[in-house]
Amino acid sequence: MKYIAILLLPLTVMAATSITAYYNPGCGCCSSYFKKLERDGFVVKRVAVDAQQLDKIKNTLGIPLNARSCHTMVMGGRWIEGHVPPTGIREVSKKGGIMGVYSPHGVRSARGEYEEKYYLVK
């Protein structure tokens, strides 16, 4: 039994980062992006909403109009907009004074992949 306990300890230390993702189920790229995040160690709780509900969430979080995308994710009180790569998500969670992070929608996003560029918003 000692060996089992020792093997399980690293798993609890490496707990995954939990993200709540609000999205319109009619969008084709969101599901692929969420699956990629899960493969990279994030826990993604999907919440399907209609377009009006999604806009209300974005307004409540104070997401700038030029940063908005087809889904909005929230992690630790900060927002993530667009197909932000894992490095951007981790960066926003570590830096103080940051409201959120976004990646502009591009060709990679349309395929459900990560965008290369991301921008932190104070």
PDB file of C-alpha atoms in Angstrom:
ATOM      1  CA  MET A   1       0.000   0.000   0.000  1.00  0.00           C
ATOM      2  CA  LYS A   2       2.865   2.387   0.598  1.00  0.00           C
ATOM      3  CA  TYR A   3       3.763   2.233  -3.074  1.00  0.00           C
ATOM      4  CA  ILE A   4       0.258   3.167  -4.192  1.00  0.00           C
ATOM      5  CA  ALA A   5       0.172   6.207  -1.900  1.00  0.00           C
ATOM      6  CA  ILE A   6       3.539   7.357  -3.177  1.00  0.00           C
ATOM      7  CA  LEU A   7       2.404   7.015  -6.791  1.00  0.00           C
ATOM      8  CA  LEU A   8      -0.815   8.972  -6.213  1.00  0.00           C
ATOM      9  CA  LEU A   9       0.849  11.932  -4.498  1.00  0.00           C
ATOM     10  CA  PRO A  10       2.208  13.501  -7.717  1.00  0.00           C
ATOM     11  CA  LEU A  11      -1.245  13.282  -9.293  1.00  0.00           C
ATOM     12  CA  THR A  12      -2.782  15.432  -6.562  1.00  0.00           C
ATOM     13  CA  VAL A  13       0.044  17.945  -6.782  1.00  0.00           C
ATOM     14  CA  MET A  14      -0.448  18.235 -10.555  1.00  0.00           C
ATOM     15  CA  ALA A  15      -4.151  19.094 -10.327  1.00  0.00           C
ATOM     16  CA  ALA A  16      -5.536  20.436 -13.585  1.00  0.00           C
ATOM     17  CA  THR A  17      -6.573  24.043 -14.059  1.00  0.00           C
ATOM     18  CA  SER A  18     -10.358  24.386 -14.222  1.00  0.00           C
ATOM     19  CA  ILE A  19     -11.964  26.626 -16.844  1.00  0.00           C
ATOM     20  CA  THR A  20     -15.663  27.378 -17.381  1.00  0.00           C
ATOM     21  CA  ALA A  21     -16.401  27.803 -21.089  1.00  0.00           C
ATOM     22  CA  TYR A  22     -19.563  29.613 -22.255  1.00  0.00           C
ATOM     23  CA  TYR A  23     -20.266  28.923 -25.909  1.00  0.00           C
ATOM     24  CA  ASN A  24     -22.933  28.704 -28.588  1.00  0.00           C
ATOM     25  CA  PRO A  25     -23.387  25.017 -29.477  1.00  0.00           C
ATOM     26  CA  GLY A  26     -23.895  26.000 -33.127  1.00  0.00           C
ATOM     27  CA  CYS A  27     -20.250  27.043 -33.427  1.00  0.00           C
ATOM     28  CA  GLY A  28     -18.033  24.444 -35.057  1.00  0.00           C
ATOM     29  CA  CYS A  29     -14.621  25.506 -33.764  1.00  0.00           C
ATOM     30  CA  CYS A  30     -15.307  25.690 -30.012  1.00  0.00           C
ATOM     31  CA  SER A  31     -15.601  21.963 -29.349  1.00  0.00           C
ATOM     32  CA  SER A  32     -12.292  21.204 -31.088  1.00  0.00           C
ATOM     33  CA  TYR A  33     -10.543  23.965 -29.141  1.00  0.00           C
ATOM     34  CA  PHE A  34     -11.936  22.747 -25.804  1.00  0.00           C
ATOM     35  CA  LYS A  35     -10.768  19.192 -26.570  1.00  0.00           C
ATOM     36  CA  LYS A  36      -7.255  20.484 -27.305  1.00  0.00           C
ATOM     37  CA  LEU A  37      -7.203  22.311 -23.970  1.00  0.00           C
ATOM     38  CA  GLU A  38      -8.254  19.116 -22.199  1.00  0.00           C
ATOM     39  CA  ARG A  39      -5.468  17.161 -23.902  1.00  0.00           C
ATOM     40  CA  ASP A  40      -3.078  19.835 -22.611  1.00  0.00           C
ATOM     41  CA  GLY A  41      -4.176  19.314 -19.010  1.00  0.00           C
ATOM     42  CA  PHE A  42      -7.020  21.783 -18.498  1.00  0.00           C
ATOM     43  CA  VAL A  43     -10.434  20.800 -17.148  1.00  0.00           C
ATOM     44  CA  VAL A  44     -13.060  22.520 -19.316  1.00  0.00           C
ATOM     45  CA  LYS A  45     -16.606  22.784 -17.971  1.00  0.00           C
ATOM     46  CA  ARG A  46     -18.791  23.516 -21.003  1.00  0.00           C
ATOM     47  CA  VAL A  47     -21.884  25.697 -20.583  1.00  0.00           C
ATOM     48  CA  ALA A  48     -24.038  26.011 -23.720  1.00  0.00           C
ATOM     49  CA  VAL A  49     -25.748  29.410 -24.003  1.00  0.00           C
ATOM     50  CA  ASP A  50     -27.535  31.343 -26.733  1.00  0.00           C
ATOM     51  CA  ALA A  51     -26.043  34.441 -28.371  1.00  0.00           C
ATOM     52  CA  GLN A  52     -27.911  36.884 -26.101  1.00  0.00           C
ATOM     53  CA  GLN A  53     -26.760  35.113 -22.944  1.00  0.00           C
ATOM     54  CA  LEU A  54     -23.190  35.053 -24.246  1.00  0.00           C
ATOM     55  CA  ASP A  55     -23.286  38.810 -24.888  1.00  0.00           C
ATOM     56  CA  LYS A  56     -24.563  39.412 -21.344  1.00  0.00           C
ATOM     57  CA  ILE A  57     -21.695  37.359 -19.925  1.00  0.00           C
ATOM     58  CA  LYS A  58     -19.163  39.296 -22.011  1.00  0.00           C
ATOM     59  CA  ASN A  59     -20.688  42.619 -20.894  1.00  0.00           C
ATOM     60  CA  THR A  60     -20.671  41.576 -17.235  1.00  0.00           C
ATOM     61  CA  LEU A  61     -17.005  40.574 -17.459  1.00  0.00           C
ATOM     62  CA  GLY A  62     -16.112  43.855 -19.204  1.00  0.00           C
ATOM     63  CA  ILE A  63     -14.627  42.217 -22.288  1.00  0.00           C
ATOM     64  CA  PRO A  64     -13.730  44.905 -24.866  1.00  0.00           C
ATOM     65  CA  LEU A  65     -15.672  44.698 -28.143  1.00  0.00           C
ATOM     66  CA  ASN A  66     -12.487  44.283 -30.200  1.00  0.00           C
ATOM     67  CA  ALA A  67     -11.449  41.251 -28.106  1.00  0.00           C
ATOM     68  CA  ARG A  68     -14.677  39.243 -28.348  1.00  0.00           C
ATOM     69  CA  SER A  69     -14.944  35.851 -30.016  1.00  0.00           C
ATOM     70  CA  CYS A  70     -17.385  32.967 -30.374  1.00  0.00           C
ATOM     71  CA  HIS A  71     -16.886  31.751 -26.803  1.00  0.00           C
ATOM     72  CA  THR A  72     -15.910  33.149 -23.413  1.00  0.00           C
ATOM     73  CA  MET A  73     -14.011  31.233 -20.780  1.00  0.00           C
ATOM     74  CA  VAL A  74     -13.521  32.145 -17.138  1.00  0.00           C
ATOM     75  CA  MET A  75     -10.694  30.939 -14.926  1.00  0.00           C
ATOM     76  CA  GLY A  76     -10.063  32.270 -11.446  1.00  0.00           C
ATOM     77  CA  GLY A  77     -12.189  35.364 -12.076  1.00  0.00           C
ATOM     78  CA  ARG A  78     -10.319  36.266 -15.279  1.00  0.00           C
ATOM     79  CA  TRP A  79     -11.649  35.908 -18.803  1.00  0.00           C
ATOM     80  CA  ILE A  80     -10.145  34.101 -21.786  1.00  0.00           C
ATOM     81  CA  GLU A  81     -11.474  35.026 -25.207  1.00  0.00           C
ATOM     82  CA  GLY A  82     -10.734  33.234 -28.461  1.00  0.00           C
ATOM     83  CA  HIS A  83      -8.333  30.374 -29.148  1.00  0.00           C
ATOM     84  CA  VAL A  84      -5.644  31.443 -26.695  1.00  0.00           C
ATOM     85  CA  PRO A  85      -2.742  28.956 -26.485  1.00  0.00           C
ATOM     86  CA  PRO A  86      -1.975  27.290 -23.129  1.00  0.00           C
ATOM     87  CA  THR A  87       1.008  29.609 -22.585  1.00  0.00           C
ATOM     88  CA  GLY A  88      -1.327  32.625 -22.668  1.00  0.00           C
ATOM     89  CA  ILE A  89      -3.813  30.995 -20.310  1.00  0.00           C
ATOM     90  CA  ARG A  90      -1.071  30.168 -17.823  1.00  0.00           C
ATOM     91  CA  GLU A  91       0.380  33.668 -18.129  1.00  0.00           C
ATOM     92  CA  VAL A  92      -2.922  35.395 -17.323  1.00  0.00           C
ATOM     93  CA  SER A  93      -3.336  33.185 -14.254  1.00  0.00           C
ATOM     94  CA  LYS A  94       0.088  34.126 -12.873  1.00  0.00           C
ATOM     95  CA  LYS A  95       0.254  37.886 -13.478  1.00  0.00           C
ATOM     96  CA  GLY A  96      -1.408  40.394 -11.198  1.00  0.00           C
ATOM     97  CA  GLY A  97      -3.506  43.285 -12.480  1.00  0.00           C
ATOM     98  CA  ILE A  98      -4.689  41.392 -15.568  1.00  0.00           C
ATOM     99  CA  MET A  99      -8.428  41.199 -16.378  1.00  0.00           C
ATOM    100  CA  GLY A 100      -8.143  38.722 -19.206  1.00  0.00           C
ATOM    101  CA  VAL A 101      -6.438  37.472 -22.337  1.00  0.00           C
ATOM    102  CA  TYR A 102      -7.577  37.161 -25.949  1.00  0.00           C
ATOM    103  CA  SER A 103      -6.453  35.896 -29.333  1.00  0.00           C
ATOM    104  CA  PRO A 104      -7.933  37.450 -32.471  1.00  0.00           C
ATOM    105  CA  HIS A 105      -9.940  34.982 -34.571  1.00  0.00           C
ATOM    106  CA  GLY A 106      -7.877  33.742 -37.492  1.00  0.00           C
ATOM    107  CA  VAL A 107      -7.379  30.785 -39.809  1.00  0.00           C
ATOM    108  CA  ARG A 108      -6.145  28.558 -36.971  1.00  0.00           C
ATOM    109  CA  SER A 109      -9.250  29.327 -34.895  1.00  0.00           C
ATOM    110  CA  ALA A 110     -11.535  28.237 -37.713  1.00  0.00           C
ATOM    111  CA  ARG A 111      -9.888  24.798 -37.548  1.00  0.00           C
ATOM    112  CA  GLY A 112     -10.241  24.624 -33.746  1.00  0.00           C
ATOM    113  CA  GLU A 113      -6.510  25.132 -33.214  1.00  0.00           C
ATOM    114  CA  TYR A 114      -4.592  27.549 -30.996  1.00  0.00           C
ATOM    115  CA  GLU A 115      -3.756  30.965 -32.350  1.00  0.00           C
ATOM    116  CA  GLU A 116      -0.093  31.955 -32.031  1.00  0.00           C
ATOM    117  CA  LYS A 117      -0.635  35.505 -30.778  1.00  0.00           C
ATOM    118  CA  TYR A 118      -2.442  36.563 -27.637  1.00  0.00           C
ATOM    119  CA  TYR A 119      -2.857  39.839 -25.783  1.00  0.00           C
ATOM    120  CA  LEU A 120      -3.188  40.484 -22.065  1.00  0.00           C
ATOM    121  CA  VAL A 121      -5.757  43.104 -21.003  1.00  0.00           C
ATOM    122  CA  LYS A 122      -5.277  45.160 -17.837  1.00  0.00           C
TER     123      LYS A 122
END
